[in-house]
């Protein structure tokens, strides 16, 4: 991901006249897997940190940071194969965008990106109608459970800061 995107997002927040100097350190966005037939100029490759899985994603996120409301660690799977996942809850606008996109995107993936690094992946195996996305996340040096807890905590802090900035901009 170009660092320019992160700098541009921070510049917009600063130029918007926000009086709050508590800018989030981590900007999370949700990208979608790009079609193989898409022009190379419209996609970029990201790589998960532990599995080294490489995924080509669109250059623009489907869900930008300000549309992520909250995250929660959740346990899911068959009783003998249970695993921790990161539940990402979206605002109403993003939930509608995801619902419309997933109607035709079964078989592709969502990729959770923090700043410029991919940290999570979610297969799209059905249309998502509730605005809740469950990501398998990775972080070098941490177990699955530790990675989920750490990323959830950090993203909730960032989401809260972004909400405060948005509220301070309202007339």
Short mmCIF file of N, CA, C and O in Angstrom, two decimals, residues 72-87 125-126 133-136 144-145 148:
data_model
loop_
_atom_site.label_atom_id
_atom_site.label_comp_id
_atom_site.label_asym_id
_atom_site.label_seq_id
_atom_site.Cartn_x
_atom_site.Cartn_y
_atom_site.Cartn_z
N UNK A 72 -14.42 -7.12 18.00
CA UNK A 72 -14.53 -8.04 19.14
C UNK A 72 -13.81 -9.34 18.81
O UNK A 72 -13.93 -9.82 17.68
N UNK A 73 -13.13 -9.93 19.77
CA UNK A 73 -12.62 -11.28 19.56
C UNK A 73 -13.79 -12.26 19.67
O UNK A 73 -14.64 -12.11 20.54
N UNK A 74 -13.86 -13.23 18.76
CA UNK A 74 -14.90 -14.26 18.81
C UNK A 74 -14.26 -15.62 18.55
O UNK A 74 -13.27 -15.72 17.84
N UNK A 75 -14.85 -16.64 19.14
CA UNK A 75 -14.40 -18.00 18.92
C UNK A 75 -15.44 -18.68 18.04
O UNK A 75 -16.63 -18.59 18.29
N UNK A 76 -14.94 -19.38 17.01
CA UNK A 76 -15.87 -20.02 16.08
C UNK A 76 -15.23 -21.28 15.52
O UNK A 76 -14.03 -21.49 15.61
N UNK A 77 -16.06 -22.12 14.95
CA UNK A 77 -15.60 -23.34 14.32
C UNK A 77 -16.15 -24.57 15.00
O UNK A 77 -16.83 -24.51 16.02
N UNK A 78 -15.86 -25.72 14.39
CA UNK A 78 -16.27 -27.00 14.96
C UNK A 78 -15.64 -27.18 16.34
O UNK A 78 -14.55 -26.66 16.59
N UNK A 79 -16.29 -27.91 17.25
CA UNK A 79 -15.77 -28.04 18.62
C UNK A 79 -14.30 -28.45 18.71
O UNK A 79 -13.57 -27.94 19.53
N UNK A 80 -13.85 -29.34 17.84
CA UNK A 80 -12.46 -29.77 17.92
C UNK A 80 -11.52 -28.91 17.07
O UNK A 80 -10.31 -29.11 17.08
N UNK A 81 -12.07 -27.92 16.35
CA UNK A 81 -11.26 -27.04 15.51
C UNK A 81 -11.52 -25.57 15.79
O UNK A 81 -11.34 -24.72 14.92
N UNK A 82 -11.94 -25.25 17.00
CA UNK A 82 -12.30 -23.87 17.33
C UNK A 82 -11.09 -22.95 17.20
O UNK A 82 -9.97 -23.34 17.46
N UNK A 83 -11.35 -21.73 16.78
CA UNK A 83 -10.30 -20.76 16.54
C UNK A 83 -10.81 -19.37 16.87
O UNK A 83 -12.01 -19.11 16.81
N UNK A 84 -9.89 -18.48 17.19
CA UNK A 84 -10.25 -17.09 17.46
C UNK A 84 -10.28 -16.30 16.16
O UNK A 84 -9.40 -16.47 15.30
N UNK A 85 -11.29 -15.45 16.03
CA UNK A 85 -11.41 -14.57 14.88
C UNK A 85 -11.65 -13.15 15.38
O UNK A 85 -12.07 -12.94 16.52
N UNK A 86 -11.41 -12.18 14.51
CA UNK A 86 -11.68 -10.78 14.83
C UNK A 86 -12.98 -10.39 14.14
O UNK A 86 -13.06 -10.38 12.91
N UNK A 87 -14.00 -10.08 14.94
CA UNK A 87 -15.28 -9.61 14.42
C UNK A 87 -15.17 -8.10 14.23
O UNK A 87 -14.87 -7.38 15.18
N UNK A 125 -18.09 -16.33 1.41
CA UNK A 125 -18.76 -17.57 1.01
C UNK A 125 -20.27 -17.44 0.96
O UNK A 125 -20.97 -18.39 0.65
N UNK A 126 -20.77 -16.24 1.27
CA UNK A 126 -22.20 -15.96 1.15
C UNK A 126 -22.40 -14.44 1.22
O UNK A 126 -21.47 -13.71 1.59
N UNK A 133 -18.13 -8.66 9.94
CA UNK A 133 -17.15 -9.43 9.19
C UNK A 133 -16.22 -10.14 10.17
O UNK A 133 -15.78 -9.54 11.15
N UNK A 134 -15.91 -11.41 9.90
CA UNK A 134 -15.03 -12.20 10.78
C UNK A 134 -13.72 -12.52 10.06
O UNK A 134 -13.72 -13.27 9.09
N UNK A 135 -12.65 -11.92 10.55
CA UNK A 135 -11.34 -12.07 9.93
C UNK A 135 -10.46 -13.03 10.71
O UNK A 135 -10.40 -12.99 11.94
N UNK A 136 -9.72 -13.86 9.96
CA UNK A 136 -8.59 -14.60 10.54
C UNK A 136 -7.45 -13.59 10.51
O UNK A 136 -7.14 -13.03 9.46
N UNK A 144 -2.55 -17.10 17.61
CA UNK A 144 -3.80 -16.64 17.02
C UNK A 144 -4.61 -15.84 18.04
O UNK A 144 -5.08 -14.73 17.74
N UNK A 145 -4.76 -16.36 19.24
CA UNK A 145 -5.54 -15.67 20.27
C UNK A 145 -4.91 -14.34 20.65
O UNK A 145 -5.61 -13.32 20.77
N UNK A 148 -5.47 -11.75 17.83
CA UNK A 148 -6.84 -11.24 17.82
C UNK A 148 -7.05 -10.22 18.93
O UNK A 148 -7.60 -9.14 18.69
#
